[in-house]
PDB file of C-alpha atoms in Angstrom:
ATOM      1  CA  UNK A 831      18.258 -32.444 -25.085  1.00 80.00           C
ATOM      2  CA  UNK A 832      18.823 -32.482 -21.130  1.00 87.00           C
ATOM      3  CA  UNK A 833      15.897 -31.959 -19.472  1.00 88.00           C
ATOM      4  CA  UNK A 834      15.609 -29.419 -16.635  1.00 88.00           C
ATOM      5  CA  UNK A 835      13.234 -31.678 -14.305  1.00 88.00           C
ATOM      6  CA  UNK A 836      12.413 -34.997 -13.975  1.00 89.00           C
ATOM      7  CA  UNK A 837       9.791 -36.179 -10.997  1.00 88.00           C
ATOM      8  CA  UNK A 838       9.342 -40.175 -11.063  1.00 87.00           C
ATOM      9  CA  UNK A 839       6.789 -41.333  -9.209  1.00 82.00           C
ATOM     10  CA  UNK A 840       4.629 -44.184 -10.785  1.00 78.00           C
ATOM     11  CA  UNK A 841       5.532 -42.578 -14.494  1.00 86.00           C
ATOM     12  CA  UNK A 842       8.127 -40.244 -15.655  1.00 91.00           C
ATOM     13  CA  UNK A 843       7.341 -36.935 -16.017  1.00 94.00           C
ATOM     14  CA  UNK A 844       9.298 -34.280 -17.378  1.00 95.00           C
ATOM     15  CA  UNK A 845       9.313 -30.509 -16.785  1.00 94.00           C
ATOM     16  CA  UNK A 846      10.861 -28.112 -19.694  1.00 95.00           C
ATOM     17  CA  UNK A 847      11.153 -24.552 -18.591  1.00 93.00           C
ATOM     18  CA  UNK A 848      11.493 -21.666 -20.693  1.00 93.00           C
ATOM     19  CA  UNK A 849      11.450 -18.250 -19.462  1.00 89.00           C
ATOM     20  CA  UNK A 850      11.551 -14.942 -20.998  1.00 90.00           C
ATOM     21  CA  UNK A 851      15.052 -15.267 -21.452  1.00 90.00           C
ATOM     22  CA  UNK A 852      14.858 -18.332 -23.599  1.00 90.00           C
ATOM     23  CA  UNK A 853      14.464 -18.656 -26.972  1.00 90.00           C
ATOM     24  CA  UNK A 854      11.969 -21.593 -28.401  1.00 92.00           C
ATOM     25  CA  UNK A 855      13.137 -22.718 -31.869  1.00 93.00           C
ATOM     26  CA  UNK A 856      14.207 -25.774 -30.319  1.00 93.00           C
ATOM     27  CA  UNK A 857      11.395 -26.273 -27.913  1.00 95.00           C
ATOM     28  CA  UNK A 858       9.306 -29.131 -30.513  1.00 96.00           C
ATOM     29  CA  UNK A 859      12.405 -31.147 -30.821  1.00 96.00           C
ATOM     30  CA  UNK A 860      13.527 -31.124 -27.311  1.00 96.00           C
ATOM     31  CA  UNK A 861      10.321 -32.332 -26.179  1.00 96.00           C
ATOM     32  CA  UNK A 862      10.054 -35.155 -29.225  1.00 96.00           C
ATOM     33  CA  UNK A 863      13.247 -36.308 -27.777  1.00 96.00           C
ATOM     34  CA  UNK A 864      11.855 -36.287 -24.039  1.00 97.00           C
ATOM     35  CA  UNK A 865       9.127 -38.718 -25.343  1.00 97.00           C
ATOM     36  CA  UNK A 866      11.841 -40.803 -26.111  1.00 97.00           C
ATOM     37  CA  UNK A 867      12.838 -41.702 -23.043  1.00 96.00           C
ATOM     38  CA  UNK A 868       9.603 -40.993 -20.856  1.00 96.00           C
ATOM     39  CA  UNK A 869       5.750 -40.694 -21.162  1.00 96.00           C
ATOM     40  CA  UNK A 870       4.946 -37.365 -19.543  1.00 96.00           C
ATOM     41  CA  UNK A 871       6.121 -33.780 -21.001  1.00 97.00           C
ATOM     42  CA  UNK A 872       5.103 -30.299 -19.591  1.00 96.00           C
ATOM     43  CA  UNK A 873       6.284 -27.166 -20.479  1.00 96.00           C
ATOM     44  CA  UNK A 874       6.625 -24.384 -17.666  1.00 95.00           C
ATOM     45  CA  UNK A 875       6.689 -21.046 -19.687  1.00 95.00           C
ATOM     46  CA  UNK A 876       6.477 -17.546 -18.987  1.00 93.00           C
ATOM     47  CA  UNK A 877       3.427 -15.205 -19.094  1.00 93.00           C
ATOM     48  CA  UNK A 878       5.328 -13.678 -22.427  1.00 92.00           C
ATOM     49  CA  UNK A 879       5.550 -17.258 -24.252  1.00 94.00           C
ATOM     50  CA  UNK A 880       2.456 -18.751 -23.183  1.00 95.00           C
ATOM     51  CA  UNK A 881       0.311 -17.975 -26.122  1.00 94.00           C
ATOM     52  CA  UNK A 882       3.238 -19.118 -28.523  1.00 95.00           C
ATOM     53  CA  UNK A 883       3.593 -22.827 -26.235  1.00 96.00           C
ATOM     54  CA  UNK A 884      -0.056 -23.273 -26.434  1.00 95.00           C
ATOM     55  CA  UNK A 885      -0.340 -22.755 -29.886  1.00 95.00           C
ATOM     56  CA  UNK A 886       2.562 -25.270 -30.421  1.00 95.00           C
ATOM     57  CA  UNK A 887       1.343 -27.863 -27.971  1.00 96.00           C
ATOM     58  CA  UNK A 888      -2.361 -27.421 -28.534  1.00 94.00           C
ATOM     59  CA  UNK A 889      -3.308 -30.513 -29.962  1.00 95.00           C
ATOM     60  CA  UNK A 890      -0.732 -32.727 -28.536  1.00 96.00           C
ATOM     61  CA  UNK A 891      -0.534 -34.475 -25.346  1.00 97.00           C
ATOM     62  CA  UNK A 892       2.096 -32.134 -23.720  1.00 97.00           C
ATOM     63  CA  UNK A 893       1.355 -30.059 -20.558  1.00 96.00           C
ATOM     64  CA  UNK A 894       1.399 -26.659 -20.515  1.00 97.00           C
ATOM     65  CA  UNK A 895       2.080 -24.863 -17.230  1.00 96.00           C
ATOM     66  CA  UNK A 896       3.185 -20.806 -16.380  1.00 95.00           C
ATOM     67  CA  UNK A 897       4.968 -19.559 -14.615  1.00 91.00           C
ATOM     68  CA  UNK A 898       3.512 -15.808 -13.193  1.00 89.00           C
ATOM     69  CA  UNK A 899       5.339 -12.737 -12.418  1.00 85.00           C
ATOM     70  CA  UNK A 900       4.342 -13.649  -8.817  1.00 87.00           C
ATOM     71  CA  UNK A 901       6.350 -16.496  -9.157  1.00 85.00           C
ATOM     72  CA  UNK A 902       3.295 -19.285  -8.565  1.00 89.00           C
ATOM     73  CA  UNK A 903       2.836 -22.122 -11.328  1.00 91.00           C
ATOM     74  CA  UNK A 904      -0.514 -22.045 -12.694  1.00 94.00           C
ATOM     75  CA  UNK A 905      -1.512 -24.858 -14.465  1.00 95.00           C
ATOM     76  CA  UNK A 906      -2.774 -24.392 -18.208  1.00 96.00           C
ATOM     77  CA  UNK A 907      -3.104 -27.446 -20.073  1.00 96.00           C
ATOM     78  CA  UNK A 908      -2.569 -31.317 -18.315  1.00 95.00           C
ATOM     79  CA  UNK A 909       0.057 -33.438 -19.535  1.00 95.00           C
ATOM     80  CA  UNK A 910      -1.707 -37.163 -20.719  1.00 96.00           C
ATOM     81  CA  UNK A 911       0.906 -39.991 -20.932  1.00 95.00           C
ATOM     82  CA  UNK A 912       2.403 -40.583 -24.181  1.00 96.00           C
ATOM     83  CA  UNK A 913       4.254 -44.191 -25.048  1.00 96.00           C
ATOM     84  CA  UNK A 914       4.072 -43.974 -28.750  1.00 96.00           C
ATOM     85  CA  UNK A 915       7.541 -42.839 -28.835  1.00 97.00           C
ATOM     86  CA  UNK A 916       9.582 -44.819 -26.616  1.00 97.00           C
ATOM     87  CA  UNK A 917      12.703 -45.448 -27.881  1.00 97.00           C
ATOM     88  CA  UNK A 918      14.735 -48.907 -25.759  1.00 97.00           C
ATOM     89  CA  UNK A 919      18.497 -46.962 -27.198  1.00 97.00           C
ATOM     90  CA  UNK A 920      17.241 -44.255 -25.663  1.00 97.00           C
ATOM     91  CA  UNK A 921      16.015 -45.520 -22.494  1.00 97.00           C
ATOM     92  CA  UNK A 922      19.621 -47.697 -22.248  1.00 98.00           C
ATOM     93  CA  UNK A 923      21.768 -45.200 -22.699  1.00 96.00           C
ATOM     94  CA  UNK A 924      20.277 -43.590 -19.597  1.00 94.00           C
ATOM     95  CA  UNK A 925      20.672 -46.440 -17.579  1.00 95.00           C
ATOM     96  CA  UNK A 926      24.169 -47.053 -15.865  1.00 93.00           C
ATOM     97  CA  UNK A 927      25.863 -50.660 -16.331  1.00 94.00           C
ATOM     98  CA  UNK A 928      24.553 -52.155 -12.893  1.00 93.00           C
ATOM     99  CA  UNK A 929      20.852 -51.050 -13.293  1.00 94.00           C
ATOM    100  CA  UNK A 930      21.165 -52.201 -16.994  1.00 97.00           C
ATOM    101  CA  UNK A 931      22.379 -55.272 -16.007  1.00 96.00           C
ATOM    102  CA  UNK A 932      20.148 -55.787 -13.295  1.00 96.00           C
ATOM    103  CA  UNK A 933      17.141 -55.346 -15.898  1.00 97.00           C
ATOM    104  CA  UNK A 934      18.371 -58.002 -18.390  1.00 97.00           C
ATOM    105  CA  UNK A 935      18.634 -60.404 -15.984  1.00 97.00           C
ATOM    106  CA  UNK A 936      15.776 -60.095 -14.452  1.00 97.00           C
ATOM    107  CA  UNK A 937      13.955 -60.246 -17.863  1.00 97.00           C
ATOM    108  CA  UNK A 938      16.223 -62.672 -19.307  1.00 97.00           C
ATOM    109  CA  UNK A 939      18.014 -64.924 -16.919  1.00 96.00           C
ATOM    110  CA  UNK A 940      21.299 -64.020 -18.033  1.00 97.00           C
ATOM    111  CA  UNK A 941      24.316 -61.502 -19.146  1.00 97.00           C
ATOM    112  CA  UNK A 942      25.658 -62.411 -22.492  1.00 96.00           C
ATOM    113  CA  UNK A 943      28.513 -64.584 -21.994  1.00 95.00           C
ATOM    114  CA  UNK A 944      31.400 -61.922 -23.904  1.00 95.00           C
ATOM    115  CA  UNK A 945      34.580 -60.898 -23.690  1.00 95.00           C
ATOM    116  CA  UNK A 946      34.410 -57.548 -22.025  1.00 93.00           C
ATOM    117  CA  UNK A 947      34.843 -55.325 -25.222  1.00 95.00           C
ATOM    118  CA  UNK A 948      31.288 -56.973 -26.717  1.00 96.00           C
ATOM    119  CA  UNK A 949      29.381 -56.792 -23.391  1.00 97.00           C
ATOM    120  CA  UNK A 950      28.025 -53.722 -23.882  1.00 96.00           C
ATOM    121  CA  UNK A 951      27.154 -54.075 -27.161  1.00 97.00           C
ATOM    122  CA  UNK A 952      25.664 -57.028 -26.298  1.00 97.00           C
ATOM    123  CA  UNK A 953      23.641 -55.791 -23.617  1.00 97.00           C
ATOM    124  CA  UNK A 954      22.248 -53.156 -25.686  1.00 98.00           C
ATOM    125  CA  UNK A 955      21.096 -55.596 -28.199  1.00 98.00           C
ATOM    126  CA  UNK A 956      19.644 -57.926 -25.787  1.00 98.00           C
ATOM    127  CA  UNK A 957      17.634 -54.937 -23.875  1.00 98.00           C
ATOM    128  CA  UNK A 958      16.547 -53.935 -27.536  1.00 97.00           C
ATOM    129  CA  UNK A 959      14.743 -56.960 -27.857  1.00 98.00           C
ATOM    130  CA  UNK A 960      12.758 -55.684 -24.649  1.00 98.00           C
ATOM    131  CA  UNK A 961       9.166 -54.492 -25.921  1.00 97.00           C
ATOM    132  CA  UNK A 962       9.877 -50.490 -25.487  1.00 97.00           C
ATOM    133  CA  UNK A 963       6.968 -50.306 -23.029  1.00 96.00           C
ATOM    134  CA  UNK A 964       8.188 -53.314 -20.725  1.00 97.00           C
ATOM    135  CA  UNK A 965      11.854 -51.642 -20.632  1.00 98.00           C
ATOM    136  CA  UNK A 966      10.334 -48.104 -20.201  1.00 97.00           C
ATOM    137  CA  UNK A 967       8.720 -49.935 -16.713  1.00 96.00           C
ATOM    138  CA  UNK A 968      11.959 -51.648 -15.469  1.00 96.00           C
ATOM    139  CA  UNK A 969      13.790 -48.295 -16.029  1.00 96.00           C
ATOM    140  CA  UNK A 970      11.550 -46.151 -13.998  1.00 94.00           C
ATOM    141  CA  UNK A 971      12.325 -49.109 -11.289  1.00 92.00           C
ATOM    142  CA  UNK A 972      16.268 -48.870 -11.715  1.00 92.00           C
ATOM    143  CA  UNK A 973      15.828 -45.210 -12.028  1.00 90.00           C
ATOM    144  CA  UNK A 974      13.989 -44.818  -8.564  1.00 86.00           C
ATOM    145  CA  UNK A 975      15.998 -47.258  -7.046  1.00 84.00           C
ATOM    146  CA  UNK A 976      19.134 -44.812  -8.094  1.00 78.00           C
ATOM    147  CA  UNK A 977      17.585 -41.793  -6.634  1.00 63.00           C
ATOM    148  CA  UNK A 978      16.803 -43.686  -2.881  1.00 65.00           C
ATOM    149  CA  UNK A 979      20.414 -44.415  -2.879  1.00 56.00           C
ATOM    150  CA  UNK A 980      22.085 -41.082  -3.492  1.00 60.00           C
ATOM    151  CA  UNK A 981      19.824 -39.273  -1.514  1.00 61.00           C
ATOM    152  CA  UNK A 982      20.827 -41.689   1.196  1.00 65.00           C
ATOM    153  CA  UNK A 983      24.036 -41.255   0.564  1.00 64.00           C
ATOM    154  CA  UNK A 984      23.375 -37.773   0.928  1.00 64.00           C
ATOM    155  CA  UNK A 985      21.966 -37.413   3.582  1.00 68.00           C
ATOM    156  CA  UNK A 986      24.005 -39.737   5.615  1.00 71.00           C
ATOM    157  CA  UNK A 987      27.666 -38.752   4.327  1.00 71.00           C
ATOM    158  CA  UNK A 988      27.311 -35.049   2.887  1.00 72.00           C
ATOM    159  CA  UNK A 989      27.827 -32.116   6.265  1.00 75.00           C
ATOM    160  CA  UNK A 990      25.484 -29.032   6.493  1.00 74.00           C
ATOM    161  CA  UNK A 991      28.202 -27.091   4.875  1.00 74.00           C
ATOM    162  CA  UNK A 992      28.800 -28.765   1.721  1.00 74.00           C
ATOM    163  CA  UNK A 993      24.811 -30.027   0.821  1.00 70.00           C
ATOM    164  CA  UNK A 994      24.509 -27.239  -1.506  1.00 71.00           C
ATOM    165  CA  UNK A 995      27.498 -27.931  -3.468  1.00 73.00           C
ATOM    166  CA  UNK A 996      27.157 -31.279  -3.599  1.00 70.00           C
ATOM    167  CA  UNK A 997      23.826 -31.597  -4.398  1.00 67.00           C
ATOM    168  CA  UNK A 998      24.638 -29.576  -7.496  1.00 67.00           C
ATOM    169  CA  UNK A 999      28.229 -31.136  -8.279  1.00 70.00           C
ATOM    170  CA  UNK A1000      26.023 -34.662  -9.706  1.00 69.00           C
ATOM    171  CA  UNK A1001      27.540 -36.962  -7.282  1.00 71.00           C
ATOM    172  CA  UNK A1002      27.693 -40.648  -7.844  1.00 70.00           C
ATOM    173  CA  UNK A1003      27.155 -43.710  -5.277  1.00 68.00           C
ATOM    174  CA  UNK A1004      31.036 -43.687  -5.516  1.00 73.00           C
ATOM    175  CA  UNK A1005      31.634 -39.982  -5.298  1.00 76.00           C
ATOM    176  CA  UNK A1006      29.790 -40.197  -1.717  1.00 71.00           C
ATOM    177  CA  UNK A1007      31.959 -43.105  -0.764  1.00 71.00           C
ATOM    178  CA  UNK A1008      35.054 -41.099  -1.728  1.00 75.00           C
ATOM    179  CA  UNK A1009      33.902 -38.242  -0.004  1.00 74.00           C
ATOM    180  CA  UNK A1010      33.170 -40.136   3.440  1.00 73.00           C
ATOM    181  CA  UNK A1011      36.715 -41.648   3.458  1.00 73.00           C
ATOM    182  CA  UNK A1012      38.209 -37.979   2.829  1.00 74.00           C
ATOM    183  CA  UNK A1013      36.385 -36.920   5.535  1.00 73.00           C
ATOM    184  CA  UNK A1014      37.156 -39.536   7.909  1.00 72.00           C
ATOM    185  CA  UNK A1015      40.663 -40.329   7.393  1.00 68.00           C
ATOM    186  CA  UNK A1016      42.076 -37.179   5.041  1.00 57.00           C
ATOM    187  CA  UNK A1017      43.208 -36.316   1.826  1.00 51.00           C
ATOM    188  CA  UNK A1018      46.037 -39.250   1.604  1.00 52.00           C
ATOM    189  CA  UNK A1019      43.596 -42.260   2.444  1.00 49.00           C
ATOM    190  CA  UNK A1020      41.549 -41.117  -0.419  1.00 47.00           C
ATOM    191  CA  UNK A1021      44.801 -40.237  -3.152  1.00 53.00           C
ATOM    192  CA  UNK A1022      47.422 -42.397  -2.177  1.00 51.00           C
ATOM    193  CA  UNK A1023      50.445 -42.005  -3.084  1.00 51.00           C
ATOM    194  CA  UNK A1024      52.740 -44.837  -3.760  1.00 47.00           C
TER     195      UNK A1024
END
């Protein structure tokens, strides 16, 4: 399940949107798997589905949100944080090695001492042992700290022209640097050819 939005700020909250267009057989599971990973689910639907998403949703803790003709959200039903579900595999197979990392030591004091084909392993073991809750905190952290830095890099690197494409394409901290040294110095400082 990929979710279509994801605001962090103090918790994680995640948006699902399903139009007109979409079909919702697999709405349930999608947002079970969500829950997973973060504590905060609402579901942006259209005038057409809303009766079906409320009925679904009704007694659960999942937002409910719609989306008009007039194109204007109208709230319908808050989203109430959920941690019931966390899962830590989850949660670390979001994370990327330096903000995993970055959590075990600070938790732990240490990287297990491995040869490199057992580290991550190893590291997923280790943050397993991480009460679900207390690793669902430290990856909002890593996770916000990921967003400041790409939208710096953005900012700072990306020209006028190519923000849209960019911003789209899923760049990486090292795509950006990649992209400022084709810019400055051309195509062969970036490929070289030997």
């Amino acid at each position: 399940s990929i979710a279509d939005l994801i605001i962090i700020n103090g918790t994680g909250l995640v948006y699902e949107i399903k139009t007109e267009l979409d079909n919702l057989d697999r709405l349930e599971n999608q947002v079970a798997d969500y829950y997973k990973a973060f504590d905060q689910v609402c579901v942006i639907t259209s005038e057409s589905h809303y009766d079906k998403v409320e009925e679904i949703f009704a007694y659960s803790n999942v937002g409910v949100s719609v989306l008009t003709n007039d194109n204007a959200i109208i709230p319908k039903k808050p989203s109430k944080r959920d941690q019931t579900s966390l899962d830590s595999d989850v949660m670390f197979r979001i994370l990327r090695k330096q903000e995993y990392e970055t959590i075990l030591l600070k938790h732990f004091g240490y990287l297990p001492d491995v040869v490199p084909v057992r580290h991550y392993r190893e590291c997923k073991e280790m943050f397993g042992r991480i009460s679900p809750i207390q690793a669902y905190e430290y990856m909002l952290q890593e996770l916000r700290l990921r967003n400041q830095t790409d939208a710096q890099a953005f900012e700072s690197v990306v020209p006028y022209e190519l923000k849209s494409l960019v911003y789209f394409s899923g760049f990486r901290s090292r795509d950006y640097i990649r992209l400022r040294e084709f810019l400055e110095g051309g195509l062969q400082d970036v490929f070289s050819i030997s």
